[in-house]
Coordinates of C-alpha atoms in Angstrom, one line a residue:
M1 CA -11.5 3.2 -1.5
H2 CA -7.9 2.8 -0.5
S3 CA -7.8 -1.0 -0.2
V4 CA -9.9 -4.3 -0.3
G5 CA -9.5 -6.4 2.9
P6 CA -5.7 -6.5 3.7
F7 CA -4.8 -5.8 -0.2
S8 CA -3.7 -2.4 -1.4
V9 CA -5.8 -0.9 -4.3
Q10 CA -2.7 -1.4 -6.5
V11 CA -2.5 -5.4 -5.9
I12 CA -6.4 -5.3 -6.6
A13 CA -5.9 -3.5 -9.8
V14 CA -3.4 -6.0 -11.0
A15 CA -5.8 -8.9 -10.1
L16 CA -8.8 -7.3 -11.8
A17 CA -6.6 -6.6 -15.0
A18 CA -5.3 -10.4 -14.9
V19 CA -9.0 -11.7 -14.6
L20 CA -10.2 -9.6 -17.4
A21 CA -7.2 -10.7 -19.7
W22 CA -7.7 -14.2 -18.9
L23 CA -11.3 -14.0 -19.6
A24 CA -10.6 -12.1 -22.9
A25 CA -8.4 -14.9 -24.0
R26 CA -10.9 -17.6 -23.4
L27 CA -13.9 -15.8 -24.9
L28 CA -12.3 -14.0 -28.0
W29 CA -10.0 -16.6 -29.2
R30 CA -12.2 -19.8 -28.9
K31 CA -11.2 -21.5 -32.2
D32 CA -9.2 -24.6 -32.1
G33 CA -8.7 -24.3 -28.3
T34 CA -6.3 -21.3 -29.0
G35 CA -7.9 -19.2 -26.2
K36 CA -7.6 -21.9 -23.7
R37 CA -3.9 -22.2 -24.3
A38 CA -3.3 -18.4 -24.3
A39 CA -5.1 -18.1 -21.0
A40 CA -2.9 -20.7 -19.6
V41 CA 0.2 -18.9 -20.9
L42 CA -1.2 -15.7 -19.6
L43 CA -1.3 -17.0 -16.2
D44 CA 2.1 -18.4 -16.4
A45 CA 3.4 -14.9 -17.6
L46 CA 1.6 -13.2 -14.7
L47 CA 3.2 -15.4 -12.1
I48 CA 6.7 -14.8 -13.7
G49 CA 6.0 -11.0 -13.7
L50 CA 4.8 -10.9 -10.1
L51 CA 7.8 -12.8 -9.1
A52 CA 10.2 -10.5 -11.0
A53 CA 8.3 -7.4 -9.5
R54 CA 8.4 -8.7 -5.9
A55 CA 12.0 -9.9 -6.1
L56 CA 13.4 -6.6 -7.3
Y57 CA 11.5 -4.8 -4.7
V58 CA 12.8 -7.0 -1.9
L59 CA 16.3 -6.6 -3.2
R60 CA 16.1 -3.0 -3.2
W61 CA 14.8 -2.9 0.4
W62 CA 16.7 -5.8 1.6
P63 CA 18.0 -4.2 4.9
D64 CA 14.4 -3.9 6.0
Y65 CA 13.4 -7.3 4.8
S66 CA 16.5 -9.1 6.3
A67 CA 15.4 -7.7 9.8
A68 CA 11.8 -9.2 9.3
P69 CA 12.0 -12.1 6.9
R70 CA 8.3 -12.8 7.4
A71 CA 7.5 -9.6 5.7
I72 CA 8.8 -11.0 2.2
V73 CA 5.6 -12.9 1.7
S74 CA 3.6 -10.0 2.9
V75 CA 2.4 -9.3 -0.8
G76 CA -0.6 -7.4 0.5
D77 CA 1.4 -4.4 1.2
G78 CA 1.7 -3.5 -2.5
G79 CA 5.6 -3.9 -2.5
F80 CA 6.3 -4.6 -6.2
Y81 CA 8.2 -2.9 -8.9
W82 CA 5.7 -3.1 -11.9
W83 CA 8.5 -1.6 -14.1
A84 CA 10.3 -4.9 -13.6
G85 CA 7.3 -7.3 -13.5
L86 CA 5.7 -6.1 -16.9
P87 CA 8.6 -6.5 -19.1
A88 CA 9.4 -10.0 -17.6
G89 CA 5.9 -11.1 -18.1
L90 CA 5.9 -9.9 -21.8
A91 CA 9.3 -11.4 -22.4
Y92 CA 8.0 -14.8 -21.2
L93 CA 4.9 -14.4 -23.5
A94 CA 7.1 -13.7 -26.6
W95 CA 9.3 -16.6 -25.8
R96 CA 6.6 -19.1 -25.1
T97 CA 4.6 -18.1 -28.2
R98 CA 7.5 -18.2 -30.5
G99 CA 6.8 -19.8 -33.8
L100 CA 3.1 -20.0 -33.1
P101 CA 1.3 -16.9 -34.6
P102 CA -2.2 -17.7 -33.7
L103 CA -1.3 -18.4 -30.0
R104 CA 0.9 -15.2 -29.8
Q105 CA -1.9 -13.1 -31.3
A106 CA -4.3 -14.4 -28.7
A107 CA -1.9 -14.2 -25.8
L108 CA -0.6 -10.6 -26.7
G109 CA -3.9 -9.3 -27.5
S110 CA -5.4 -10.4 -24.3
A111 CA -2.4 -9.0 -22.3
A112 CA -3.0 -5.8 -24.1
I113 CA -6.6 -5.8 -22.8
G114 CA -5.2 -6.4 -19.3
I115 CA -2.6 -3.7 -19.4
A116 CA -5.2 -1.2 -20.6
V117 CA -7.5 -2.1 -17.7
W118 CA -4.6 -1.7 -15.4
T119 CA -3.6 1.6 -16.9
F120 CA -7.1 2.9 -16.4
A121 CA -7.2 1.7 -12.8
Q122 CA -4.0 3.5 -12.2
G123 CA -5.6 6.8 -13.2
Y124 CA -8.5 6.2 -11.0
I125 CA -6.2 5.6 -8.1
V126 CA -4.4 8.8 -8.7
Q127 CA -7.7 10.7 -8.9
A128 CA -8.8 9.2 -5.5
R129 CA -5.6 10.4 -3.9
R130 CA -6.8 14.1 -4.3
A131 CA -8.7 13.9 -1.0
S132 CA -7.7 16.5 1.7
L133 CA -7.6 16.4 5.4
P134 CA -11.0 16.6 6.9
A135 CA -12.1 19.0 9.6
L136 CA -12.8 16.2 12.0
A137 CA -12.9 16.9 15.8
L138 CA -10.9 14.8 17.9
E139 CA -9.0 15.1 21.4
T140 CA -5.6 14.7 22.8
L141 CA -4.8 12.3 25.6
D142 CA -5.3 15.1 28.2
A143 CA -8.9 15.7 26.7
R144 CA -8.0 18.9 24.6
P145 CA -10.0 19.3 21.5
V146 CA -8.3 19.4 18.2
S147 CA -9.3 19.4 14.6
L148 CA -7.6 17.0 12.3
D149 CA -7.2 19.6 9.5
Q150 CA -5.1 21.7 11.6
Y151 CA -2.2 19.4 11.2
A152 CA -1.8 20.4 7.5
G153 CA 1.5 22.1 6.7
Q154 CA 4.0 19.3 6.6
P155 CA 4.2 15.8 5.6
L156 CA 1.8 13.8 7.8
V157 CA 1.3 10.1 8.4
I158 CA -2.0 9.1 9.9
N159 CA -2.3 5.7 11.5
L160 CA -5.7 4.4 12.6
W161 CA -5.4 1.7 15.3
A162 CA -6.6 0.1 18.5
S163 CA -4.9 -1.8 21.2
W164 CA -7.0 -4.9 20.6
C165 CA -5.9 -5.1 17.0
P166 CA -3.1 -7.8 16.6
P167 CA -1.7 -6.3 13.3
C168 CA -1.8 -2.7 14.8
R169 CA 0.3 -3.9 17.8
R170 CA 2.8 -5.6 15.3
E171 CA 3.3 -2.5 13.1
M172 CA 3.7 0.0 16.1
P173 CA 7.4 -0.5 16.5
V174 CA 7.9 0.1 12.7
L175 CA 6.1 3.5 13.0
A176 CA 7.9 4.5 16.1
Q177 CA 11.2 3.7 14.3
A178 CA 10.1 5.6 11.3
Q179 CA 9.2 8.6 13.6
A180 CA 12.8 8.7 14.7
D181 CA 14.2 8.3 11.3
Y182 CA 12.1 10.9 9.5
P183 CA 12.0 14.0 11.8
G184 CA 10.7 16.1 8.7
V185 CA 7.5 14.0 8.8
R186 CA 4.7 14.2 11.6
F187 CA 3.3 10.9 12.7
L188 CA -0.2 11.1 14.1
L189 CA -1.8 7.9 15.8
I190 CA -5.5 8.2 16.0
N191 CA -6.9 5.5 18.4
Q192 CA -10.3 4.2 17.5
G193 CA -12.9 3.7 20.3
E194 CA -10.8 3.5 23.4
D195 CA -10.3 6.0 26.3
A196 CA -7.2 7.7 27.4
A197 CA -6.4 5.4 30.3
T198 CA -6.4 2.3 27.9
V199 CA -4.2 4.0 25.4
R200 CA -1.7 5.4 28.0
D201 CA -1.5 1.8 29.6
F202 CA -0.9 0.2 26.2
L203 CA 1.8 2.5 25.0
A204 CA 3.6 2.4 28.5
R205 CA 3.5 -1.4 28.6
Q206 CA 5.0 -1.6 24.9
G207 CA 7.6 1.1 25.6
L208 CA 6.4 3.3 22.7
A209 CA 6.8 7.0 22.7
F210 CA 4.9 8.9 20.0
K211 CA 4.7 12.6 19.8
D212 CA 1.0 12.8 18.7
V213 CA -1.5 10.5 19.8
L214 CA -5.2 11.4 19.6
L215 CA -8.4 9.8 20.6
D216 CA -11.5 9.1 18.5
P217 CA -14.0 7.4 20.9
A218 CA -16.8 7.3 18.4
S219 CA -14.4 6.0 15.4
R220 CA -15.6 8.8 13.2
A221 CA -12.1 9.0 11.5
M222 CA -12.8 5.8 9.6
P223 CA -15.8 6.9 7.4
A224 CA -14.2 10.5 7.2
L225 CA -11.2 8.9 5.8
R226 CA -13.0 6.4 3.7
T227 CA -11.6 3.2 5.2
R228 CA -13.3 0.2 6.8
G229 CA -10.7 -1.8 8.7
L230 CA -7.8 -1.5 11.1
P231 CA -5.0 -0.8 11.0
T232 CA -5.1 2.0 8.3
T233 CA -2.1 4.2 7.4
L234 CA -2.6 7.3 5.3
F235 CA 0.1 9.6 3.9
F236 CA -0.6 13.4 3.4
D237 CA 1.6 15.9 1.6
A238 CA 2.6 19.2 3.2
Q239 CA -0.7 20.7 1.5
G240 CA -2.9 18.3 3.3
R241 CA -3.7 16.3 0.2
L242 CA -3.6 12.4 0.3
A243 CA -0.7 10.9 -1.3
Q244 CA -0.9 7.2 -0.5
A245 CA -3.1 5.0 1.7
H246 CA -2.7 1.4 3.1
M247 CA -5.0 -0.8 5.0
G248 CA -3.5 -3.8 6.9
E249 CA -0.2 -4.3 8.6
L250 CA 2.4 -2.1 7.2
T251 CA 5.9 -3.6 6.5
A252 CA 9.1 -1.5 7.3
A253 CA 10.1 -1.6 3.7
R254 CA 6.9 -0.4 2.3
L255 CA 6.9 2.5 4.9
R256 CA 10.2 3.6 4.1
Q257 CA 9.6 3.5 0.3
T258 CA 6.5 5.6 0.8
L259 CA 8.3 8.1 3.0
Q260 CA 11.0 8.4 0.4
D261 CA 8.4 9.5 -2.2
P262 CA 9.0 13.2 -3.3
L263 CA 5.6 14.1 -2.1
M264 CA 6.5 13.1 1.5
S265 CA 9.8 14.8 1.3
P266 CA 10.0 18.5 2.6
P267 CA 12.9 20.5 1.3
D268 CA 14.4 20.9 4.9
A269 CA 13.7 17.3 6.1
I270 CA 16.8 15.6 7.7
R271 CA 16.7 12.2 6.2
L272 CA 18.3 8.9 7.7
Q273 CA 21.1 7.9 5.5
E274 CA 20.8 4.3 4.3

């Protein structure tokens, strides 16, 4: 599983860890209302940590966000710097519980449980990314049969889309720009459930030119790639192994960050200078 609804698995992992930490505070430190107060402090710390993690991320990729300010609040894309948010949240916990040993013990103890859950979830995510390109039969716009696994050999971005899908349409220009900016990465758009005439007409009307567009009339790519919604974007390294996955509309900043990951950077790629 790569995502839940429009949220990336990284965001879901944080939400799960936060809920368990909150429950731990309420259940393990009930005496004198300490657990209730610790749970409230944890929620405040979580909010501060998330704001710090998002703010640093937005600042790092500000040119992309300034071009599309609406994307700043699209937190479902997983655009957070956890290395900034975690210290900020813990620092708030330490400050808020200063001089209150029982409250500090409850808050930090519950936070430790949440961090342990989050760490375990990250390990699960890494394991899930070891999937490889499946040998899935598809066809080109001119009805030529191709197998999906034949595209292994260079970094690959696969986008599952349909012309009737509003977020698919909105992210198309972002993908088209990335195709121009990252010539060392191959972009493969796999249309779900539509015919060649519909796809050609849509791309022509939108003024979009993609080098690789495939048809999947029976939408077999979705179960094969273990996703349940559109749009879905998957990132494979040069060995055909899954490196990242995202379901939902992809922001320009999140796409650029993922493409600059070492796994997506072939040695001879010509990178766009920022």
